[in-house]
Short mmCIF file of C-alpha atoms in Angstrom, two decimals:
data_model
loop_
_atom_site.label_atom_id
_atom_site.label_comp_id
_atom_site.label_asym_id
_atom_site.label_seq_id
_atom_site.Cartn_x
_atom_site.Cartn_y
_atom_site.Cartn_z
CA MET A 1 -42.25 15.29 73.34
CA ILE A 2 -39.74 15.16 70.48
CA LYS A 3 -36.84 15.13 72.92
CA ARG A 4 -38.41 12.17 74.74
CA ILE A 5 -38.71 10.17 71.48
CA LYS A 6 -35.08 10.92 70.55
CA THR A 7 -33.98 9.80 74.00
CA LYS A 8 -35.86 6.50 73.68
CA ILE A 9 -34.35 5.80 70.27
CA ARG A 10 -30.86 6.56 71.59
CA ASP A 11 -31.43 4.25 74.59
CA SER A 12 -32.71 1.49 72.28
CA ILE A 13 -29.58 1.67 70.13
CA LYS A 14 -27.45 1.40 73.23
CA ASN A 15 -29.43 -1.62 74.36
CA LYS A 16 -27.20 -4.65 73.78
CA LYS A 17 -30.17 -7.03 73.38
CA ILE A 18 -31.45 -5.10 70.38
CA ASN A 19 -27.95 -4.99 68.84
CA VAL A 20 -27.63 -8.75 69.19
CA PHE A 21 -31.07 -9.23 67.60
CA ILE A 22 -30.18 -7.06 64.61
CA LEU A 23 -26.88 -8.89 64.16
CA PHE A 24 -28.70 -12.24 64.33
CA LEU A 25 -31.27 -11.02 61.80
CA ILE A 26 -28.57 -9.92 59.33
CA SER A 27 -26.65 -13.16 59.76
CA SER A 28 -29.79 -15.21 59.15
CA PHE A 29 -30.53 -13.24 55.95
CA VAL A 30 -26.98 -13.75 54.64
CA ILE A 31 -27.10 -17.48 55.37
CA LEU A 32 -30.50 -17.77 53.68
CA LEU A 33 -29.23 -15.83 50.62
CA PHE A 34 -26.16 -18.04 50.24
CA SER A 35 -28.30 -21.11 50.67
CA LYS A 36 -30.62 -20.01 47.86
CA LEU A 37 -27.76 -19.00 45.55
CA SER A 38 -25.99 -22.32 46.10
CA LYS A 39 -28.90 -24.30 44.70
CA GLN A 40 -29.34 -25.20 41.03
CA TYR A 41 -32.20 -23.68 39.01
CA THR A 42 -33.50 -24.21 35.51
CA ASN A 43 -34.72 -21.23 33.50
CA THR A 44 -34.92 -19.83 29.97
CA ILE A 45 -33.15 -16.56 29.27
CA GLU A 46 -32.55 -14.46 26.17
CA PHE A 47 -28.92 -13.97 25.08
CA GLY A 48 -27.85 -11.16 22.78
CA ILE A 49 -25.50 -11.77 19.85
CA ASN A 50 -22.00 -10.31 19.83
CA THR A 51 -20.59 -10.54 16.29
CA VAL A 52 -16.81 -10.95 16.10
CA ASN A 53 -14.43 -10.71 13.11
CA VAL A 54 -17.10 -9.66 10.61
CA PRO A 55 -15.38 -9.14 7.22
CA GLN A 56 -14.60 -5.46 6.71
CA GLU A 57 -16.38 -5.31 3.38
CA ALA A 58 -19.65 -6.70 4.83
CA VAL A 59 -22.30 -4.79 6.78
CA ILE A 60 -24.83 -6.80 8.79
CA LEU A 61 -28.35 -5.53 8.11
CA ASN A 62 -30.64 -4.56 10.98
CA ASP A 63 -33.28 -7.17 10.16
CA SER A 64 -30.87 -10.01 11.02
CA ASN A 65 -31.27 -12.26 14.08
CA ARG A 66 -30.03 -10.60 17.22
CA ASN A 67 -30.78 -13.06 20.04
CA LEU A 68 -30.97 -16.68 21.17
CA LYS A 69 -33.28 -18.13 23.81
CA LEU A 70 -31.33 -20.62 25.91
CA THR A 71 -32.63 -22.92 28.63
CA LEU A 72 -29.92 -23.34 31.25
CA LYS A 73 -29.46 -25.26 34.47
CA THR A 74 -26.96 -23.70 36.83
CA TYR A 75 -26.39 -22.33 40.32
CA GLY A 76 -28.07 -19.21 41.68
CA PHE A 77 -24.75 -17.34 41.68
CA LYS A 78 -24.59 -17.73 37.89
CA TRP A 79 -28.21 -16.69 37.44
CA LEU A 80 -27.58 -13.58 39.51
CA ASN A 81 -24.74 -12.63 37.16
CA TYR A 82 -26.98 -13.17 34.08
CA TYR A 83 -29.71 -10.96 35.52
CA LEU A 84 -27.34 -8.19 36.55
CA ASN A 85 -25.44 -8.08 33.23
CA GLU A 86 -26.85 -8.51 29.75
CA PRO A 87 -25.76 -12.01 28.67
CA LYS A 88 -24.30 -12.41 25.17
CA ILE A 89 -23.13 -15.19 22.89
CA ASN A 90 -20.02 -14.56 20.76
CA ILE A 91 -20.28 -15.56 17.09
CA ASP A 92 -16.95 -15.51 15.27
CA PHE A 93 -17.54 -14.81 11.57
CA SER A 94 -14.06 -16.07 10.68
CA LYS A 95 -14.90 -19.66 11.69
CA ASP A 96 -18.46 -20.06 13.06
CA VAL A 97 -20.54 -19.12 10.00
CA VAL A 98 -20.95 -20.13 6.36
CA LYS A 99 -21.71 -17.71 3.53
CA ARG A 100 -24.54 -18.28 1.08
CA ASP A 101 -25.39 -15.56 -1.42
CA SER A 102 -26.14 -12.45 0.67
CA THR A 103 -26.51 -14.28 3.98
CA PHE A 104 -24.19 -15.57 6.70
CA ILE A 105 -25.59 -18.69 8.38
CA TRP A 106 -24.73 -19.81 11.92
CA SER A 107 -25.81 -23.31 12.86
CA LYS A 108 -24.10 -24.82 15.87
CA SER A 109 -24.98 -27.68 18.20
CA MET A 110 -25.70 -27.20 21.90
CA SER A 111 -22.50 -29.10 22.72
CA PHE A 112 -20.53 -26.51 20.71
CA LEU A 113 -21.99 -23.67 22.80
CA THR A 114 -21.42 -25.61 26.02
CA ASN A 115 -17.74 -26.12 25.17
CA THR A 116 -17.02 -22.61 23.88
CA GLN A 117 -19.35 -20.20 25.73
CA PHE A 118 -20.08 -21.70 29.18
CA ASP A 119 -18.06 -23.20 32.00
CA LYS A 120 -18.65 -26.60 33.62
CA GLN A 121 -21.15 -25.21 36.13
CA VAL A 122 -23.62 -24.33 33.37
CA GLN A 123 -25.68 -27.01 31.61
CA LEU A 124 -27.36 -26.06 28.31
CA LEU A 125 -30.69 -27.87 27.95
CA ALA A 126 -32.36 -26.21 24.96
CA MET A 127 -31.76 -23.53 22.32
CA THR A 128 -34.19 -21.55 20.15
CA PRO A 129 -33.67 -21.05 17.25
CA ASP A 130 -31.00 -23.57 16.32
CA THR A 131 -29.95 -21.53 13.26
CA LEU A 132 -29.29 -17.80 12.86
CA TYR A 133 -29.35 -15.92 9.56
CA PHE A 134 -27.37 -12.71 9.14
CA LYS A 135 -28.29 -10.76 6.02
CA PHE A 136 -25.53 -8.49 4.79
CA ASP A 137 -24.69 -6.00 2.10
CA VAL A 138 -21.29 -5.32 0.54
CA ASN A 139 -19.44 -2.24 1.70
CA GLU A 140 -17.04 -0.09 -0.23
CA VAL A 141 -13.57 0.08 1.34
CA LYS A 142 -11.62 3.16 0.32
CA LYS A 143 -8.55 5.10 1.45
CA VAL A 144 -8.83 8.89 1.45
CA ASN A 145 -6.13 11.50 2.04
CA ILE A 146 -6.01 13.83 5.02
CA ASN A 147 -6.06 17.60 4.44
CA ILE A 148 -4.54 19.62 7.27
CA ASN A 149 -6.54 22.77 7.99
CA SER A 150 -4.15 25.15 9.73
CA ASP A 151 -3.61 28.78 10.70
CA ILE A 152 -0.08 29.04 12.06
CA LYS A 153 1.69 32.26 13.00
CA PHE A 154 5.44 32.05 13.63
CA SER A 155 7.67 34.13 15.88
CA LEU A 156 9.86 36.62 14.03
CA GLY A 157 12.63 34.83 12.13
CA TYR A 158 11.04 31.36 12.36
CA ASP A 159 9.26 29.25 9.75
CA LEU A 160 8.62 25.67 8.62
CA GLU A 161 11.68 23.70 7.60
CA SER A 162 9.42 20.88 6.39
CA ALA A 163 5.80 20.77 5.33
CA LEU A 164 3.06 19.94 7.80
CA LYS A 165 2.38 16.20 7.70
CA SER A 166 -0.21 14.01 9.37
CA ASN A 167 0.26 10.54 10.75
CA PRO A 168 -1.47 8.69 9.23
CA ASP A 169 -1.63 10.67 6.00
CA SER A 170 -4.76 8.78 4.91
CA ILE A 171 -7.55 6.83 6.58
CA THR A 172 -9.81 3.95 5.58
CA VAL A 173 -13.50 4.66 4.96
CA VAL A 174 -16.00 1.79 4.94
CA GLY A 175 -19.64 2.10 3.96
CA PRO A 176 -22.20 1.86 1.16
CA LYS A 177 -20.61 2.62 -2.20
CA SER A 178 -23.04 5.45 -2.98
CA LEU A 179 -21.94 7.28 0.17
CA VAL A 180 -18.25 6.42 0.19
CA ASP A 181 -17.77 7.56 -3.42
CA THR A 182 -18.76 11.11 -2.43
CA ILE A 183 -15.89 11.36 0.08
CA LEU A 184 -12.81 12.60 -1.77
CA ASN A 185 -10.73 13.61 1.27
CA ILE A 186 -11.04 14.28 4.99
CA SER A 187 -10.04 17.56 6.62
CA THR A 188 -8.81 18.09 10.15
CA GLU A 189 -10.36 20.52 12.56
CA LYS A 190 -8.58 23.87 12.29
CA LEU A 191 -5.13 23.86 13.88
CA THR A 192 -4.53 27.39 15.21
CA LEU A 193 -1.09 28.21 16.63
CA LYS A 194 0.62 31.52 17.44
CA ASP A 195 4.21 32.68 18.07
CA ILE A 196 5.62 29.29 17.09
CA LYS A 197 9.39 28.81 17.32
CA ALA A 198 9.60 25.08 18.15
CA ASN A 199 8.74 21.91 16.26
CA ILE A 200 5.03 21.25 15.83
CA ASP A 201 3.65 18.03 17.31
CA GLN A 202 -0.12 18.11 17.83
CA THR A 203 -3.00 15.63 17.95
CA ILE A 204 -6.06 16.98 16.17
CA ALA A 205 -9.55 15.63 15.49
CA LEU A 206 -10.88 14.89 12.02
CA LYS A 207 -14.03 16.48 10.59
CA LEU A 208 -15.92 13.27 9.86
CA PRO A 209 -19.31 13.12 8.12
CA LYS A 210 -22.05 12.25 10.58
CA ASN A 211 -23.54 9.09 9.12
CA ARG A 212 -24.03 5.84 11.02
CA ASP A 213 -23.65 3.79 7.85
CA ILE A 214 -20.05 4.96 7.34
CA LYS A 215 -17.13 3.80 9.47
CA PHE A 216 -13.72 5.45 9.71
CA SER A 217 -10.45 3.85 10.75
CA HIS A 218 -9.36 6.99 12.68
CA LYS A 219 -11.07 9.85 14.47
CA GLN A 220 -7.91 11.90 14.96
CA VAL A 221 -4.38 12.22 13.57
CA ASP A 222 -1.00 13.45 14.74
CA VAL A 223 0.26 16.57 12.94
CA HIS A 224 3.97 17.36 12.97
CA ALA A 225 6.53 19.58 11.24
CA LYS A 226 10.07 20.81 11.79
CA VAL A 227 10.42 24.51 12.66
CA GLY A 228 13.68 26.45 12.50
CA LYS A 229 15.27 29.88 12.28
CA PHE A 230 15.18 31.55 8.86
CA THR A 231 17.14 34.35 7.24
CA GLU A 232 17.27 36.12 3.89
CA GLY A 233 19.92 35.31 1.31
CA MET A 234 20.85 36.77 -2.09
CA VAL A 235 22.69 35.41 -5.15
CA LYS A 236 23.62 36.84 -8.55
CA VAL A 237 22.10 34.84 -11.39
CA PRO A 238 22.81 35.26 -15.14
CA VAL A 239 19.89 36.15 -17.41
CA ASN A 240 19.26 33.72 -20.30
CA LEU A 241 17.51 34.94 -23.44
CA ILE A 242 15.37 32.33 -25.20
CA ASN A 243 13.34 32.08 -28.42
CA VAL A 244 15.29 34.79 -30.28
CA PRO A 245 14.87 34.44 -34.06
CA ASP A 246 18.06 33.52 -35.92
CA THR A 247 17.63 36.65 -38.08
CA LEU A 248 17.94 38.99 -35.09
CA LYS A 249 20.77 40.00 -32.85
CA ILE A 250 19.77 41.22 -29.39
CA LYS A 251 21.72 43.22 -26.86
CA TYR A 252 20.26 43.42 -23.38
CA PHE A 253 21.15 44.82 -19.98
CA PRO A 254 21.69 43.82 -17.24
CA LYS A 255 22.94 40.35 -17.99
CA VAL A 256 22.95 39.41 -14.30
CA VAL A 257 20.18 39.97 -11.74
CA VAL A 258 19.99 39.53 -7.98
CA VAL A 259 17.65 36.85 -6.63
CA SER A 260 16.68 37.09 -2.97
CA TYR A 261 15.25 34.16 -1.04
CA TYR A 262 14.18 32.98 2.38
CA VAL A 263 16.07 29.99 3.80
CA SER A 264 16.64 28.24 7.12
CA LEU A 265 19.95 28.87 8.88
CA THR A 266 20.61 25.13 8.68
CA ASN A 267 20.59 25.18 4.86
CA PHE A 268 21.99 28.68 4.27
CA ASN A 269 25.48 27.56 3.17
CA GLN A 270 24.08 24.88 0.85
CA VAL A 271 22.29 27.32 -1.48
CA LYS A 272 24.27 28.09 -4.68
CA ALA A 273 23.73 30.50 -7.59
CA GLN A 274 23.59 27.60 -10.03
CA ASP A 275 20.47 26.35 -8.27
CA PHE A 276 18.54 29.22 -9.87
CA LYS A 277 17.61 29.93 -13.46
CA VAL A 278 16.35 33.27 -14.83
CA VAL A 279 15.09 33.57 -18.41
CA CYS A 280 13.59 36.20 -20.69
CA ASP A 281 11.29 34.81 -23.39
CA PHE A 282 11.51 36.88 -26.58
CA ASN A 283 8.26 35.35 -27.84
CA LYS A 284 6.44 37.36 -25.19
CA VAL A 285 7.70 40.68 -26.51
CA THR A 286 4.90 42.76 -28.07
CA LYS A 287 5.24 45.36 -30.82
CA ASN A 288 7.06 48.52 -29.80
CA GLN A 289 8.07 46.93 -26.49
CA SER A 290 11.62 47.81 -25.42
CA VAL A 291 11.95 45.74 -22.25
CA LEU A 292 12.04 42.06 -21.40
CA ILE A 293 10.39 40.60 -18.29
CA PRO A 294 12.69 38.20 -16.40
CA GLN A 295 11.15 35.03 -15.01
CA LEU A 296 12.49 32.76 -12.30
CA MET A 297 12.23 29.32 -13.90
CA ALA A 298 14.11 27.25 -11.32
CA THR A 299 15.06 27.64 -7.66
CA SER A 300 16.82 25.62 -5.00
CA ASP A 301 14.65 23.04 -3.25
CA LEU A 302 16.00 24.38 0.05
CA VAL A 303 14.55 27.90 -0.24
CA LYS A 304 11.14 29.49 -0.13
CA ASP A 305 9.75 32.84 -1.34
CA ALA A 306 12.50 33.40 -3.92
CA LYS A 307 12.10 36.47 -6.14
CA ILE A 308 14.02 38.55 -8.70
CA ASN A 309 14.91 42.00 -7.41
CA GLN A 310 14.78 43.54 -10.90
CA ASN A 311 11.65 43.17 -13.05
CA ARG A 312 12.79 44.84 -16.29
CA ILE A 313 15.60 44.00 -18.71
CA GLU A 314 16.40 46.67 -21.34
CA PHE A 315 17.15 45.43 -24.88
CA ILE A 316 17.81 46.66 -28.37
CA VAL A 317 17.72 44.86 -31.69
CA THR A 318 20.88 45.03 -33.79
CA GLU A 319 20.79 43.50 -37.28
#
């Protein structure tokens, strides 16, 4: 029984008369559709409001007008587009509104909308309301610095030649003053890198507070830094004795100490002994103390992790 039905359906499809009928039916429907869409119709439809160029310091409140009811006369093709896509009217706050107290007021004639929002095939017959009121509050606009949250492990003998920097190094925060004032800085998501021996160039997201009333100029930043080979260097630096009373004569030893430091190969030959300063402060000597503690008071800007290899200076008082 089922086989017989399948056979009849297959024979019907192969029947040229039926194929011609279906083709005629489809053609008639298409012609009818185009005929309907080519005619003009009058109808009232609700348009949403798309605000453009709102001043950065202003926030439009939710109880403001958000739509216009427009009565239009146009062709069916246009109406089809309006029904398939949400229609909107653009309101440019830089030129289409006036400001009064805490309200922006839009009041435009139908001819203005016809000339700026619709083409010649659309005729605007009526508009409700003829004036829109946009209540607003003043926002705080503030720049805050970016903190880079990182955990970077370098390959042996490699390190940063320059500090990690973000681009931009700060972002703009816009929102109610009570909320914006609590934001002192913005941190990045954690940047975790291992076995690094090449320059760092990463894009990383920001950890932004989740609040609809606050807007941020950026959601991510570029983080970069120069990475190079490093080595250890050593220089001999004289020890300077300070704050010795005029009534005392001090002899101390050694008068020169070795300072070791970590420096990039690029800058190794530029580091000089005179870049460093080691002092012993006699004011810090306690009673019965016979040693001075050397302190590294100045280092070269090119080095990192500098330290004195000797932490005790012997001295005696001779009067």
